[in-house]
Structures are given as C-alpha cells and as structure tokens.
PDB file of C-alpha atoms in Angstrom:
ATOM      1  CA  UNK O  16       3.664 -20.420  11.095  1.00  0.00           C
ATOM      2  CA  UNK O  17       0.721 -17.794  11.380  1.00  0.00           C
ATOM      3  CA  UNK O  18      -2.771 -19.489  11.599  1.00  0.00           C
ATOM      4  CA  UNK O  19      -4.309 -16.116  11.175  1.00  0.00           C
ATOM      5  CA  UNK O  20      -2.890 -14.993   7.829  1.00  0.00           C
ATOM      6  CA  UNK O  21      -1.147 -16.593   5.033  1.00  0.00           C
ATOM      7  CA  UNK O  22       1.995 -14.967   4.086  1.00  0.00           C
ATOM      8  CA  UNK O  23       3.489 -14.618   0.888  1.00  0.00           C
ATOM      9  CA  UNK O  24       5.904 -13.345  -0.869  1.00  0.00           C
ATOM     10  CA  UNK O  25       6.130 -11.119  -3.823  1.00  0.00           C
ATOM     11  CA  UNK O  26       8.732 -10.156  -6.757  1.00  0.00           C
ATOM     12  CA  UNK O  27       9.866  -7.151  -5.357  1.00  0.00           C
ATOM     13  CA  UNK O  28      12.073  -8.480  -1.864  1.00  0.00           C
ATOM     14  CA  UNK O  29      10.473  -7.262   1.292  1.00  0.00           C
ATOM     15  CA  UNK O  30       7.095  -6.985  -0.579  1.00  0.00           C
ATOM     16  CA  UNK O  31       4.843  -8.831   1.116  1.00  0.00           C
ATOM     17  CA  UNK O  32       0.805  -9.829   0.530  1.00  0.00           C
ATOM     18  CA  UNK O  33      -0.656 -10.724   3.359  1.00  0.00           C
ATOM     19  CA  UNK O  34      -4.144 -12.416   2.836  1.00  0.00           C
ATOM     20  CA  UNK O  35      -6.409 -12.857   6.153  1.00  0.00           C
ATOM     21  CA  UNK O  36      -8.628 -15.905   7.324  1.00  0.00           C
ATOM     22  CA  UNK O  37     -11.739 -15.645   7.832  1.00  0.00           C
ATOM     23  CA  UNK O  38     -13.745 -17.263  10.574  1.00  0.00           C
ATOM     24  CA  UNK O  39     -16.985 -17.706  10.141  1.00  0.00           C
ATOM     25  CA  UNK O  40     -20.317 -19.229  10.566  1.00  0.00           C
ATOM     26  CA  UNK O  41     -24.102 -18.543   9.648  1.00  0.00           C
ATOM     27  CA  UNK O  42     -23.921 -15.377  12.076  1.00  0.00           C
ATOM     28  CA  UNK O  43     -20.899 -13.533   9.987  1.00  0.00           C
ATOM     29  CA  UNK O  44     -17.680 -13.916  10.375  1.00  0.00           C
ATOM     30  CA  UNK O  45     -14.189 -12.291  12.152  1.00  0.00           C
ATOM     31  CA  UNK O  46     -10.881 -11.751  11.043  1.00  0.00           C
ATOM     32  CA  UNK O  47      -7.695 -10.380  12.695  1.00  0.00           C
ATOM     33  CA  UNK O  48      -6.143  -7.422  10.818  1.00  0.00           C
ATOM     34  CA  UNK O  49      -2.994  -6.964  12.476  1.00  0.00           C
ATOM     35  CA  UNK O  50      -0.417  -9.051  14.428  1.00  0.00           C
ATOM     36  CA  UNK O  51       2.351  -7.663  15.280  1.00  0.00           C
ATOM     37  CA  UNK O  52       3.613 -11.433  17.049  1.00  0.00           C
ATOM     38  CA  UNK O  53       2.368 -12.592  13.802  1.00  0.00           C
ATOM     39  CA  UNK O  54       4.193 -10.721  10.914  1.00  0.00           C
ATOM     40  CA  UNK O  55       7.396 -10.763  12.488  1.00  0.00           C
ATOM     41  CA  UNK O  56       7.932 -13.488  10.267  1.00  0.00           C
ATOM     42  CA  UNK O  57       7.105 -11.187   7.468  1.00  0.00           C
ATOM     43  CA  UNK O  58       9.541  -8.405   8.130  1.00  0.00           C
ATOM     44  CA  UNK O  59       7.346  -6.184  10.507  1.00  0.00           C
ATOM     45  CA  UNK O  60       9.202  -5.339  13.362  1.00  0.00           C
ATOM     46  CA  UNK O  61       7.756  -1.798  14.864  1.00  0.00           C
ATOM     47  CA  UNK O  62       5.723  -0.893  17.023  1.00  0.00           C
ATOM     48  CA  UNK O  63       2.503   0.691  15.218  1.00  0.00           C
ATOM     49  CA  UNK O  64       3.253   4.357  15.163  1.00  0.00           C
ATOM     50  CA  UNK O  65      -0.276   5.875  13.393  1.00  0.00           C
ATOM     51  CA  UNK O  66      -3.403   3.902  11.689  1.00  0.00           C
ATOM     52  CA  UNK O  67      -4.749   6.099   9.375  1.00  0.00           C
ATOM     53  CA  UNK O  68      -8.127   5.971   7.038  1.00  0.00           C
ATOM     54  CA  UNK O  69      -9.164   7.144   3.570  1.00  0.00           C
ATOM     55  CA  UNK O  70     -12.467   7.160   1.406  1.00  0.00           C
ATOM     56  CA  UNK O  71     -12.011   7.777  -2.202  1.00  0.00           C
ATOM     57  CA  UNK O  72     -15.155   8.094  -3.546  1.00  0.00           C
ATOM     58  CA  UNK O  73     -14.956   7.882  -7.488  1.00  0.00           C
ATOM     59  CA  UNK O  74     -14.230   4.902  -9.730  1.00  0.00           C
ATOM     60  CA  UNK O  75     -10.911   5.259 -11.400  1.00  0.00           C
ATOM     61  CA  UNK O  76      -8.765   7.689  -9.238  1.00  0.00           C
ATOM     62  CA  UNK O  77      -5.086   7.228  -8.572  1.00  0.00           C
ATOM     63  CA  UNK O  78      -3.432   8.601  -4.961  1.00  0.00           C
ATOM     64  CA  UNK O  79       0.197   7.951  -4.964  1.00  0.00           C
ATOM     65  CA  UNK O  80       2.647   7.191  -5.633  1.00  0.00           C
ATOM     66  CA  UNK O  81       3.464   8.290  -1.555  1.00  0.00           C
ATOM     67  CA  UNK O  82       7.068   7.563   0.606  1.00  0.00           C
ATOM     68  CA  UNK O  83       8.833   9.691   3.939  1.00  0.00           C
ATOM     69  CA  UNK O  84      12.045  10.218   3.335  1.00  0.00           C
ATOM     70  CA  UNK O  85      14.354   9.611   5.991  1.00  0.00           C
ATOM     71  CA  UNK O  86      15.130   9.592   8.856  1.00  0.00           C
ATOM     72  CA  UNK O  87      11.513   9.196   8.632  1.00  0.00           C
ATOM     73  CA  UNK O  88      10.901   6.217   6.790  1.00  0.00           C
ATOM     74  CA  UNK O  89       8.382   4.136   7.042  1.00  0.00           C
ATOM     75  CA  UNK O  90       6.422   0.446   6.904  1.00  0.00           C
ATOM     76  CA  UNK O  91       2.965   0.387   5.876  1.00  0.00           C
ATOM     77  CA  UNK O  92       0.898  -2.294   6.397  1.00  0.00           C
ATOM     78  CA  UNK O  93      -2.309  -1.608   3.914  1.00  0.00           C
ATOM     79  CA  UNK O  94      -5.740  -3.103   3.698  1.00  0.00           C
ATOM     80  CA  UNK O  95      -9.019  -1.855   1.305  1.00  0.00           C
ATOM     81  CA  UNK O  96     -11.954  -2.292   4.079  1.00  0.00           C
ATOM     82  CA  UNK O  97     -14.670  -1.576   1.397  1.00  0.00           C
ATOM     83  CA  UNK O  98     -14.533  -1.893  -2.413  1.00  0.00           C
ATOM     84  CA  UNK O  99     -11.913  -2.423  -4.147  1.00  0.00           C
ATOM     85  CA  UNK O 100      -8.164  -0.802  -5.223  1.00  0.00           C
ATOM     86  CA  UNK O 101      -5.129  -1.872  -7.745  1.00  0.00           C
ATOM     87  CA  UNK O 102      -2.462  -1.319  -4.824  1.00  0.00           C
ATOM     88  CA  UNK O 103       0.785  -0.769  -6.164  1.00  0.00           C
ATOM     89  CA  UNK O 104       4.332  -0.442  -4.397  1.00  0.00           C
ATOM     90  CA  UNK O 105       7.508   0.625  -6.137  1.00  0.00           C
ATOM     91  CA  UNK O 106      10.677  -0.040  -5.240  1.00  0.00           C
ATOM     92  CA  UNK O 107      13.059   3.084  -4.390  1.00  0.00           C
ATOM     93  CA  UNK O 108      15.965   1.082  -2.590  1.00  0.00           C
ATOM     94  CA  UNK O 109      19.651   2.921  -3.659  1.00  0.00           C
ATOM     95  CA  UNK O 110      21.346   0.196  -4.880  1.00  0.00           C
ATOM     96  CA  UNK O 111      18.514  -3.148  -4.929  1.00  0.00           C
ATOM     97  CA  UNK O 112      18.226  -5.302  -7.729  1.00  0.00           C
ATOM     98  CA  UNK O 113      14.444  -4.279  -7.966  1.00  0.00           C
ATOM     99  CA  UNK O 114      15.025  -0.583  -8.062  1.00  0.00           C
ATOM    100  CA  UNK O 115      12.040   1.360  -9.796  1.00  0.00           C
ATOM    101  CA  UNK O 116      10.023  -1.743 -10.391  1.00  0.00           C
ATOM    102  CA  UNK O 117       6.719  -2.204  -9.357  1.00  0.00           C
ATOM    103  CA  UNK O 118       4.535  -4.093  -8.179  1.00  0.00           C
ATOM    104  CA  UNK O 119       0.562  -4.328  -7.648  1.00  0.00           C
ATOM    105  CA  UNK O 120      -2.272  -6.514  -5.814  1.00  0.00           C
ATOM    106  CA  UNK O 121      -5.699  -6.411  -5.692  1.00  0.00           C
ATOM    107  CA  UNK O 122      -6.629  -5.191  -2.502  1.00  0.00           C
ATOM    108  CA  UNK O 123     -10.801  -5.726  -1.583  1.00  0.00           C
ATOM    109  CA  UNK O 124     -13.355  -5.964   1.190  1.00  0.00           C
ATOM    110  CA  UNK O 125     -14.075  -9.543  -0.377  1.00  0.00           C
ATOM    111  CA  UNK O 126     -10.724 -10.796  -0.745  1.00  0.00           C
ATOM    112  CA  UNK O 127      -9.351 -10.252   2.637  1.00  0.00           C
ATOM    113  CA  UNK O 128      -5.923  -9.680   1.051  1.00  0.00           C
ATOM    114  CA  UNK O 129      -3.469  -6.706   2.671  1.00  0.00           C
ATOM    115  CA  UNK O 130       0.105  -5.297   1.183  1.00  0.00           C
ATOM    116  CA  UNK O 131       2.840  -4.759   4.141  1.00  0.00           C
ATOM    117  CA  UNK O 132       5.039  -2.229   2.277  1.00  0.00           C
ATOM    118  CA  UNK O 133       8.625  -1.818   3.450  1.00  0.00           C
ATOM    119  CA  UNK O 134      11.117   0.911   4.288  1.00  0.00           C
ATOM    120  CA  UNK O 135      11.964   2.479   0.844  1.00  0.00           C
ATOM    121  CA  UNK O 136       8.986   1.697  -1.265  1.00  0.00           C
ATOM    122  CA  UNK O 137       6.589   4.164  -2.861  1.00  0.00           C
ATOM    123  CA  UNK O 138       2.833   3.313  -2.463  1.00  0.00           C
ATOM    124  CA  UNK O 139      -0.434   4.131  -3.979  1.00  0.00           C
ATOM    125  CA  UNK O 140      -3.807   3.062  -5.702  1.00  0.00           C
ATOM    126  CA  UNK O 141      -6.123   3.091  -7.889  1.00  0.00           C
ATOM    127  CA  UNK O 142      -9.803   2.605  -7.091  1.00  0.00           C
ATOM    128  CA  UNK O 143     -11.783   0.276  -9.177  1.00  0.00           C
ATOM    129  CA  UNK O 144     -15.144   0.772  -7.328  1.00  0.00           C
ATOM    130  CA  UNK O 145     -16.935   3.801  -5.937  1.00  0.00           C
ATOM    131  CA  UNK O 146     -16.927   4.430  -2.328  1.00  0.00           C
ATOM    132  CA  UNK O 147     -13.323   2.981  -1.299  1.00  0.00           C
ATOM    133  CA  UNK O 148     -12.307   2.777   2.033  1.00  0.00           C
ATOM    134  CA  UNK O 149      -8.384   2.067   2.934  1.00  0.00           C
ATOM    135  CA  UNK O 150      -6.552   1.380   6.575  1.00  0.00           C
ATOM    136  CA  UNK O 151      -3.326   2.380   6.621  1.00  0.00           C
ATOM    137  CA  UNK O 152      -0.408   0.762   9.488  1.00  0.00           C
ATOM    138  CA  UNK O 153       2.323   2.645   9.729  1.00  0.00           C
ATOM    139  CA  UNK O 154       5.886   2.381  11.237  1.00  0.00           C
ATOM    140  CA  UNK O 155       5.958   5.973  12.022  1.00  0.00           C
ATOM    141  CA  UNK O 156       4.161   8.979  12.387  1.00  0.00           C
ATOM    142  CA  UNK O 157       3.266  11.242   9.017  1.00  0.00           C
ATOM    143  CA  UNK O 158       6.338  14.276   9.257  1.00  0.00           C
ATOM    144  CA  UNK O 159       5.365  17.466   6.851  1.00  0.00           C
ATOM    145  CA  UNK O 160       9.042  18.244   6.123  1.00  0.00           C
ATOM    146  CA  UNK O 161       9.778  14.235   5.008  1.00  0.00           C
ATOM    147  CA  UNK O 162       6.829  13.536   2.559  1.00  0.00           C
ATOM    148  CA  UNK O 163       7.230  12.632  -0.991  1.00  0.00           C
ATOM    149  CA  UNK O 164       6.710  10.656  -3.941  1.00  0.00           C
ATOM    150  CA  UNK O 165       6.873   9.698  -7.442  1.00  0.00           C
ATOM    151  CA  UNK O 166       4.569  10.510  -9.958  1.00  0.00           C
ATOM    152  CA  UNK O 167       1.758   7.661 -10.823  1.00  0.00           C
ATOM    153  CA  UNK O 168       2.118   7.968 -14.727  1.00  0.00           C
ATOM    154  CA  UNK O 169       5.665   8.029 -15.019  1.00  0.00           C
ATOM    155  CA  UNK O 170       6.320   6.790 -18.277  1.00  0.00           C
ATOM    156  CA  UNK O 171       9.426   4.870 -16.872  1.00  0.00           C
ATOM    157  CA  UNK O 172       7.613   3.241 -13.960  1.00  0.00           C
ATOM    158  CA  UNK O 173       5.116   2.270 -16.742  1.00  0.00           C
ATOM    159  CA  UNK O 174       2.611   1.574 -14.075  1.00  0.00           C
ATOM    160  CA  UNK O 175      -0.186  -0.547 -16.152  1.00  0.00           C
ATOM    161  CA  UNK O 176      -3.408   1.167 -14.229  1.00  0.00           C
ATOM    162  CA  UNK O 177      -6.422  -1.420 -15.389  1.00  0.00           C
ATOM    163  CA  UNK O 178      -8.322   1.627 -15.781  1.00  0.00           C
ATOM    164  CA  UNK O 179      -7.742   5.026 -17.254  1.00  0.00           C
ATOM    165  CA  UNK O 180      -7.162   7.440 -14.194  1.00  0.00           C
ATOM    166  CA  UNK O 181     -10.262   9.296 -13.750  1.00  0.00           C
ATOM    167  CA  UNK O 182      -8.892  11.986 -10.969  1.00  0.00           C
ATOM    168  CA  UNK O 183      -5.405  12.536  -8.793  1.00  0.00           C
ATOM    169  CA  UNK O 184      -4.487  15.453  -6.655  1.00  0.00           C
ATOM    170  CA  UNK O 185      -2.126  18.156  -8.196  1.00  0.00           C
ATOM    171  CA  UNK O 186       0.260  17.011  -5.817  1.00  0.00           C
ATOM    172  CA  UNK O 187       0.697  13.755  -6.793  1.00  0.00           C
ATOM    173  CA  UNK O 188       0.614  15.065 -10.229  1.00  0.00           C
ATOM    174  CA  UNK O 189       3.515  17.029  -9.287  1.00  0.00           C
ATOM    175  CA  UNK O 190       5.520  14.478  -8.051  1.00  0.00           C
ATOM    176  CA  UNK O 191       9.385  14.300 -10.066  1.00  0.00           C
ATOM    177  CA  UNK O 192       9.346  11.557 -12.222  1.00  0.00           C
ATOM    178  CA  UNK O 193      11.963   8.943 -11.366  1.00  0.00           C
ATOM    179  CA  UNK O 194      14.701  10.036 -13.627  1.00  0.00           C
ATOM    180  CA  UNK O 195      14.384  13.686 -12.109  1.00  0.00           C
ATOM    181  CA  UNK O 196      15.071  11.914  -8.693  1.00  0.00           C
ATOM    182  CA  UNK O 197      18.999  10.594 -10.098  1.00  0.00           C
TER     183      UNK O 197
END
C-alpha cells in the first residue's frame, strides 16, 4: 500500500491515475511526484530513462496523440504542474480487448492527479487553461527514427475534446488515422 499516492485503476488495463497527497500546513505544502518503490504496484517497473517539460501557452490546443514504436517503446508517467489539460491515452495493443479506445483524466496543478501511461498507448492533451506546464517520466529515451502517432480528431477514435481545438502542430495533424494504421 503506497501512503504517498492513491492508485487507481482505469477502463483501459494498464491505465493507471495516479493522484498525489499532499502534506501540508499553514507554511505550504509538499508532495512526492515519483516513486519508483512506490508504483511498482502500479505496473512501473523501469528505471527513469528522460523527464521531459512542456509549456503550451494557449487555451484549447491539442498535442498528440504521441507513441515510440518499438523496440523503443515506452512508459510515461505524466503530470500538469500548472493549469490544467484533458489528458487522454489510447490504447494501440495488437490484439487487447481495449484496442483503439480511449481514455481521458483531468490532469491540474490543483488536483494533484498524474496518468502513468503504458507500453503501447498513444498519449496527448488538450489544454483547458493558458499557460500549461506538463512533466513528462519516461521509460526510455525519445529515438527520431521510432516516433509516431495517431491523429487527435480521428473520427474513429471519436476523442470527445471538451473544447473545440484551438491549435495543433502539422505533425500531429498529419498523423494516419487509425484505420490507415491496419
């Protein structure tokens, strides 16, 4: 049992929200974001390969829908440090029950809450503030030649966005949808 985070899962199997706790008193407060001891329980079992950072700065934009191919697959382990994101993680599994569902969380500075994100999964967000700042575990390190992704507003993903996307990168614009990917 983790007395740093509560861990739960989600629909989608290997899914998991993590949500932090908080200590606190009058002066602030302190939380642990990663455990490695800790979510071993929860499926994470590599060493942290590369912590990454993003700011998006507009209300409304959409990056994703991001995976490595293998043999460079990888875990993420996501939090929003400031403002707050619709995180969403689709399942690309050959062969799982889940495959090309997704599923999303509200990820915010207030809420504490985090997304570890399993071999095999897409991932992306959409920012429902301005001025949104992600951290980013992952399993291994970024490889050019093994990056992909699906696009965001695939019509068979039917990803319900709560807001109309404002901006996304050509790139992930030019993602294959998921029946160009069969």
């Amino acid at each position: 049992m983790s007395n740093r985070f509560d861990i739960a899962g989600t629909p989608l199997d290997g899914l998991i929200r993590i949500e932090r706790k908080r200590l606190g008193d009058e002066r602030g407060w302190f939380e642990r974001m990663f455990c490695g001891d800790e979510l071993l329980g929860a499926g994470w079992v590599w060493p942290i390969a590369q912590v990454n950072r993003s700011l998006t700065s507009r209300r409304g934009t959409v990056r994703g829908m991001h995976f490595q191919r293998a043999p460079h697959a990888e875990a993420k382990f996501v939090s929003c440090l400031a403002g707050e994101v619709f995180d969403v993680a689709v399942d690309l599994r050959e062969g799982s029950a889940t495959y090309g569902r997704w599923h999303g969380e509200i990820l915010s500075a207030d809420n504490a809450r985090s997304l570890f994100i399993p071999q095999g999964f897409a991932h992306g967000f959409q920012t429902l503030s301005e001025n949104v700042e992600m951290l980013y575990f992952h399993s291994k390190a970024y490889a050019a030649e093994a990056e992909d992704g699906v696009r965001p507003n695939d019509p068979v993903l039917a990803i319900a966005w709560p807001l109309p996307i404002s901006e996304m990168s050509p790139r992930d614009h030019g993602h294959k949808l998921l029946r160009e990917r069969n």
